[in-house]
Amino acid sequence: MNIKRTLLTILFLTICTIGIAQDYKENIKSEFTEYLNALVNKEFEKSFEYIAPEFFEIVPKSQMIKLMEQTFNNPTMEIEIKNPKILTINDSEIIENKYYSQLTYSNQMNFKMNSEEEETDDEKKMRINLTKLSFEQSFGAENVKYNEKTDFFEIYSEKDVFGISINGKTNWKFLVLDKDSKIILDKILPKVLAEKI
């Protein structure tokens, strides 16, 4: 009888633990999806509500919003973010009184450079080739395509992100792990996590 009771208790605890684990992962998924949707819809102020507040102690939020608006509203270029997908969400771990969960997501970015002046065929070809080389260096050659019909570069991108929560369940904030932002991330993340970038 004791063995049955022990087995039932273990089974019950396992089910509860898995259920709780799935709850916080669902919250991460839901909150990160809201962040991505705000970005796709160019609602930068709303999207920044999901960024770890420590980031804005280094880079003021107003400056980031201004930069994003200038980039996405620049008449010399067109940028679209499409098909954002969360690929993986790792189990969370507690470090220095905060919970951290690493996730990976993908999206497609469509980018078009609008020439302000008339350019020759050779000038256009050179501009396209240089832009393509630059994107290939950043995202990998296999992830960059140039669509001659639309004049858009189609870029597939996968990025790692840390979700951060005080209670490990709700109110997740996010930091995209970008090598270009490593100096900033080193100041925000615990050393053990910063070393993974």
mmCIF file of C-alpha atoms in Angstrom:
data_model
loop_
_atom_site.group_PDB
_atom_site.id
_atom_site.type_symbol
_atom_site.label_atom_id
_atom_site.label_comp_id
_atom_site.label_asym_id
_atom_site.label_seq_id
_atom_site.Cartn_x
_atom_site.Cartn_y
_atom_site.Cartn_z
ATOM 1 C CA MET A 1 0.000 0.000 0.000
ATOM 2 C CA ASN A 2 2.822 2.398 0.855
ATOM 3 C CA ILE A 3 4.483 1.763 -2.495
ATOM 4 C CA LYS A 4 1.251 2.634 -4.318
ATOM 5 C CA ARG A 5 0.808 5.790 -2.296
ATOM 6 C CA THR A 6 4.461 6.794 -2.895
ATOM 7 C CA LEU A 7 4.142 6.148 -6.634
ATOM 8 C CA LEU A 8 0.909 8.150 -6.803
ATOM 9 C CA THR A 9 2.524 11.021 -4.881
ATOM 10 C CA ILE A 10 5.541 11.038 -7.241
ATOM 11 C CA LEU A 11 3.227 10.906 -10.266
ATOM 12 C CA PHE A 12 1.094 13.754 -8.886
ATOM 13 C CA LEU A 13 4.187 15.908 -8.153
ATOM 14 C CA THR A 14 5.592 15.207 -11.622
ATOM 15 C CA ILE A 15 2.317 16.234 -13.285
ATOM 16 C CA CYS A 16 2.117 19.388 -11.142
ATOM 17 C CA THR A 17 5.734 20.305 -11.888
ATOM 18 C CA ILE A 18 5.254 19.810 -15.632
ATOM 19 C CA GLY A 19 2.035 21.848 -15.460
ATOM 20 C CA ILE A 20 3.765 24.723 -13.674
ATOM 21 C CA ALA A 21 6.698 24.565 -16.111
ATOM 22 C CA GLN A 22 4.309 24.810 -19.038
ATOM 23 C CA ASP A 23 2.474 27.758 -17.430
ATOM 24 C CA TYR A 24 5.546 29.981 -17.240
ATOM 25 C CA LYS A 25 6.619 28.941 -20.735
ATOM 26 C CA GLU A 26 3.142 29.832 -22.016
ATOM 27 C CA ASN A 27 3.511 33.242 -20.349
ATOM 28 C CA ILE A 28 6.917 33.736 -21.992
ATOM 29 C CA LYS A 29 5.452 32.732 -25.348
ATOM 30 C CA SER A 30 2.441 35.018 -24.954
ATOM 31 C CA GLU A 31 4.408 38.055 -23.768
ATOM 32 C CA PHE A 32 7.187 37.640 -26.353
ATOM 33 C CA THR A 33 4.567 37.249 -29.109
ATOM 34 C CA GLU A 34 3.012 40.560 -27.992
ATOM 35 C CA TYR A 35 6.469 42.167 -28.190
ATOM 36 C CA LEU A 36 7.040 40.762 -31.720
ATOM 37 C CA ASN A 37 3.589 41.825 -32.924
ATOM 38 C CA ALA A 38 4.179 45.372 -31.680
ATOM 39 C CA LEU A 39 7.463 45.442 -33.635
ATOM 40 C CA VAL A 40 5.829 44.074 -36.796
ATOM 41 C CA ASN A 41 3.114 46.751 -36.494
ATOM 42 C CA LYS A 42 5.765 49.448 -35.853
ATOM 43 C CA GLU A 43 4.299 50.204 -32.408
ATOM 44 C CA PHE A 44 7.743 50.882 -30.955
ATOM 45 C CA GLU A 45 6.612 52.478 -27.706
ATOM 46 C CA LYS A 46 4.446 49.438 -26.950
ATOM 47 C CA SER A 47 7.202 46.989 -27.963
ATOM 48 C CA PHE A 48 9.668 48.646 -25.582
ATOM 49 C CA GLU A 49 7.362 47.862 -22.631
ATOM 50 C CA TYR A 50 8.626 44.273 -23.050
ATOM 51 C CA ILE A 51 12.329 45.176 -22.959
ATOM 52 C CA ALA A 52 14.251 44.736 -19.694
ATOM 53 C CA PRO A 53 14.126 48.171 -17.985
ATOM 54 C CA GLU A 54 17.870 47.990 -17.184
ATOM 55 C CA PHE A 55 18.545 48.406 -20.904
ATOM 56 C CA PHE A 56 16.984 51.881 -20.800
ATOM 57 C CA GLU A 57 19.214 52.903 -17.896
ATOM 58 C CA ILE A 58 22.048 52.745 -20.441
ATOM 59 C CA VAL A 59 20.221 53.724 -23.631
ATOM 60 C CA PRO A 60 17.304 56.140 -22.998
ATOM 61 C CA LYS A 61 13.960 54.796 -24.197
ATOM 62 C CA SER A 62 13.094 58.080 -25.957
ATOM 63 C CA GLN A 63 16.306 57.829 -28.016
ATOM 64 C CA MET A 64 15.548 54.210 -28.988
ATOM 65 C CA ILE A 65 12.002 55.097 -30.065
ATOM 66 C CA LYS A 66 13.311 58.024 -32.096
ATOM 67 C CA LEU A 67 15.956 55.820 -33.742
ATOM 68 C CA MET A 68 13.421 53.107 -34.635
ATOM 69 C CA GLU A 69 10.960 55.641 -36.050
ATOM 70 C CA GLN A 70 13.685 57.297 -38.131
ATOM 71 C CA THR A 71 14.852 53.924 -39.461
ATOM 72 C CA PHE A 72 11.405 52.571 -40.344
ATOM 73 C CA ASN A 73 10.082 55.906 -41.686
ATOM 74 C CA ASN A 74 13.173 56.727 -43.751
ATOM 75 C CA PRO A 75 12.019 57.489 -47.320
ATOM 76 C CA THR A 76 15.250 56.063 -48.769
ATOM 77 C CA MET A 77 14.449 52.550 -47.529
ATOM 78 C CA GLU A 78 11.567 50.188 -46.882
ATOM 79 C CA ILE A 79 11.724 47.637 -44.066
ATOM 80 C CA GLU A 80 9.119 45.007 -43.272
ATOM 81 C CA ILE A 81 9.289 42.392 -40.515
ATOM 82 C CA LYS A 82 7.246 39.278 -41.307
ATOM 83 C CA ASN A 83 6.455 35.799 -40.009
ATOM 84 C CA PRO A 84 7.898 36.011 -36.486
ATOM 85 C CA LYS A 85 8.008 32.568 -34.845
ATOM 86 C CA ILE A 86 9.240 31.350 -31.471
ATOM 87 C CA LEU A 87 11.338 28.251 -32.149
ATOM 88 C CA THR A 88 12.421 27.166 -28.651
ATOM 89 C CA ILE A 89 11.969 28.175 -25.021
ATOM 90 C CA ASN A 90 14.508 26.721 -22.583
ATOM 91 C CA ASP A 91 13.807 25.920 -18.944
ATOM 92 C CA SER A 92 14.325 28.899 -16.678
ATOM 93 C CA GLU A 93 17.120 29.163 -14.139
ATOM 94 C CA ILE A 94 17.449 31.457 -11.148
ATOM 95 C CA ILE A 95 20.570 33.626 -11.040
ATOM 96 C CA GLU A 96 21.085 36.538 -8.652
ATOM 97 C CA ASN A 97 17.406 36.597 -7.562
ATOM 98 C CA LYS A 98 15.995 36.720 -11.114
ATOM 99 C CA TYR A 99 14.705 34.019 -13.414
ATOM 100 C CA TYR A 100 16.233 33.717 -16.885
ATOM 101 C CA SER A 101 14.963 31.658 -19.792
ATOM 102 C CA GLN A 102 16.692 31.600 -23.150
ATOM 103 C CA LEU A 103 14.518 31.443 -26.229
ATOM 104 C CA THR A 104 15.166 31.445 -29.959
ATOM 105 C CA TYR A 105 12.937 33.080 -32.534
ATOM 106 C CA SER A 106 12.991 33.644 -36.264
ATOM 107 C CA ASN A 107 11.556 36.195 -38.644
ATOM 108 C CA GLN A 108 11.883 37.428 -42.172
ATOM 109 C CA MET A 109 12.996 40.960 -42.828
ATOM 110 C CA ASN A 110 12.308 42.471 -46.224
ATOM 111 C CA PHE A 111 14.561 45.387 -47.070
ATOM 112 C CA LYS A 112 14.528 47.679 -50.088
ATOM 113 C CA MET A 113 16.806 50.633 -50.750
ATOM 114 C CA ASN A 114 15.073 53.405 -52.711
ATOM 115 C CA SER A 115 17.473 55.403 -54.819
ATOM 116 C CA GLU A 116 16.924 59.157 -54.523
ATOM 117 C CA GLU A 117 18.460 59.881 -57.897
ATOM 118 C CA GLU A 118 18.687 58.236 -61.266
ATOM 119 C CA GLU A 119 21.310 55.546 -61.329
ATOM 120 C CA THR A 120 22.836 53.663 -64.213
ATOM 121 C CA ASP A 121 22.429 49.901 -64.503
ATOM 122 C CA ASP A 122 26.056 49.484 -63.385
ATOM 123 C CA GLU A 123 25.519 51.717 -60.327
ATOM 124 C CA LYS A 124 22.375 49.790 -59.377
ATOM 125 C CA LYS A 125 24.152 46.458 -59.811
ATOM 126 C CA MET A 126 27.041 47.641 -57.622
ATOM 127 C CA ARG A 127 24.636 48.942 -54.925
ATOM 128 C CA ILE A 128 22.736 45.639 -54.901
ATOM 129 C CA ASN A 129 25.931 43.542 -54.777
ATOM 130 C CA LEU A 130 27.456 45.595 -51.928
ATOM 131 C CA THR A 131 24.216 45.500 -49.938
ATOM 132 C CA LYS A 132 23.904 41.748 -50.493
ATOM 133 C CA LEU A 133 27.495 41.151 -49.357
ATOM 134 C CA SER A 134 26.870 43.194 -46.210
ATOM 135 C CA PHE A 135 23.695 41.233 -45.372
ATOM 136 C CA GLU A 136 25.395 37.905 -46.123
ATOM 137 C CA GLN A 137 28.180 38.794 -43.691
ATOM 138 C CA SER A 138 25.630 39.590 -40.968
ATOM 139 C CA PHE A 139 23.050 36.837 -41.565
ATOM 140 C CA GLY A 140 24.845 34.150 -43.621
ATOM 141 C CA ALA A 141 24.712 33.773 -47.419
ATOM 142 C CA GLU A 142 22.095 31.012 -47.210
ATOM 143 C CA ASN A 143 19.691 33.394 -45.407
ATOM 144 C CA VAL A 144 19.784 36.274 -47.910
ATOM 145 C CA LYS A 145 17.898 36.395 -51.210
ATOM 146 C CA TYR A 146 17.446 39.257 -53.622
ATOM 147 C CA ASN A 147 14.082 39.405 -55.399
ATOM 148 C CA GLU A 148 14.670 41.090 -58.769
ATOM 149 C CA LYS A 149 10.931 41.582 -59.400
ATOM 150 C CA THR A 150 10.225 43.486 -56.172
ATOM 151 C CA ASP A 151 13.754 44.866 -55.614
ATOM 152 C CA PHE A 152 13.545 43.609 -51.996
ATOM 153 C CA PHE A 153 16.174 41.683 -50.096
ATOM 154 C CA GLU A 154 14.498 38.828 -48.213
ATOM 155 C CA ILE A 155 16.470 38.001 -45.075
ATOM 156 C CA TYR A 156 15.789 35.061 -42.792
ATOM 157 C CA SER A 157 17.047 35.659 -39.279
ATOM 158 C CA GLU A 158 17.226 33.568 -36.102
ATOM 159 C CA LYS A 159 18.044 35.280 -32.819
ATOM 160 C CA ASP A 160 18.519 34.263 -29.218
ATOM 161 C CA VAL A 161 16.803 36.186 -26.446
ATOM 162 C CA PHE A 162 16.803 36.077 -22.653
ATOM 163 C CA GLY A 163 13.436 36.323 -20.949
ATOM 164 C CA ILE A 164 13.836 37.803 -17.466
ATOM 165 C CA SER A 165 11.318 37.677 -14.618
ATOM 166 C CA ILE A 166 11.431 38.548 -10.928
ATOM 167 C CA ASN A 167 8.984 35.791 -9.898
ATOM 168 C CA GLY A 168 9.759 33.272 -12.677
ATOM 169 C CA LYS A 169 6.115 33.072 -13.722
ATOM 170 C CA THR A 170 4.820 36.353 -15.133
ATOM 171 C CA ASN A 171 5.860 39.827 -16.263
ATOM 172 C CA TRP A 172 8.678 38.614 -18.519
ATOM 173 C CA LYS A 173 10.982 41.238 -20.016
ATOM 174 C CA PHE A 174 13.338 40.500 -22.878
ATOM 175 C CA LEU A 175 16.859 41.168 -24.103
ATOM 176 C CA VAL A 176 17.840 40.202 -27.649
ATOM 177 C CA LEU A 177 21.325 38.694 -27.602
ATOM 178 C CA ASP A 178 23.004 40.674 -30.330
ATOM 179 C CA LYS A 179 26.807 40.681 -30.592
ATOM 180 C CA ASP A 180 26.622 44.364 -31.613
ATOM 181 C CA SER A 181 25.045 45.132 -28.216
ATOM 182 C CA LYS A 182 27.477 42.996 -26.186
ATOM 183 C CA ILE A 183 28.966 45.990 -24.330
ATOM 184 C CA ILE A 184 25.478 46.917 -23.073
ATOM 185 C CA LEU A 185 24.428 43.324 -22.366
ATOM 186 C CA ASP A 186 27.611 42.724 -20.328
ATOM 187 C CA LYS A 187 26.459 45.489 -17.941
ATOM 188 C CA ILE A 188 22.937 44.070 -17.564
ATOM 189 C CA LEU A 189 23.271 40.285 -17.545
ATOM 190 C CA PRO A 190 24.949 38.154 -14.875
ATOM 191 C CA LYS A 191 28.479 37.230 -15.959
ATOM 192 C CA VAL A 192 27.625 33.548 -16.434
ATOM 193 C CA LEU A 193 24.976 34.505 -19.033
ATOM 194 C CA ALA A 194 26.925 37.347 -20.671
ATOM 195 C CA GLU A 195 29.685 34.860 -21.448
ATOM 196 C CA LYS A 196 27.265 32.873 -23.668
ATOM 197 C CA ILE A 197 26.904 35.765 -26.142
#
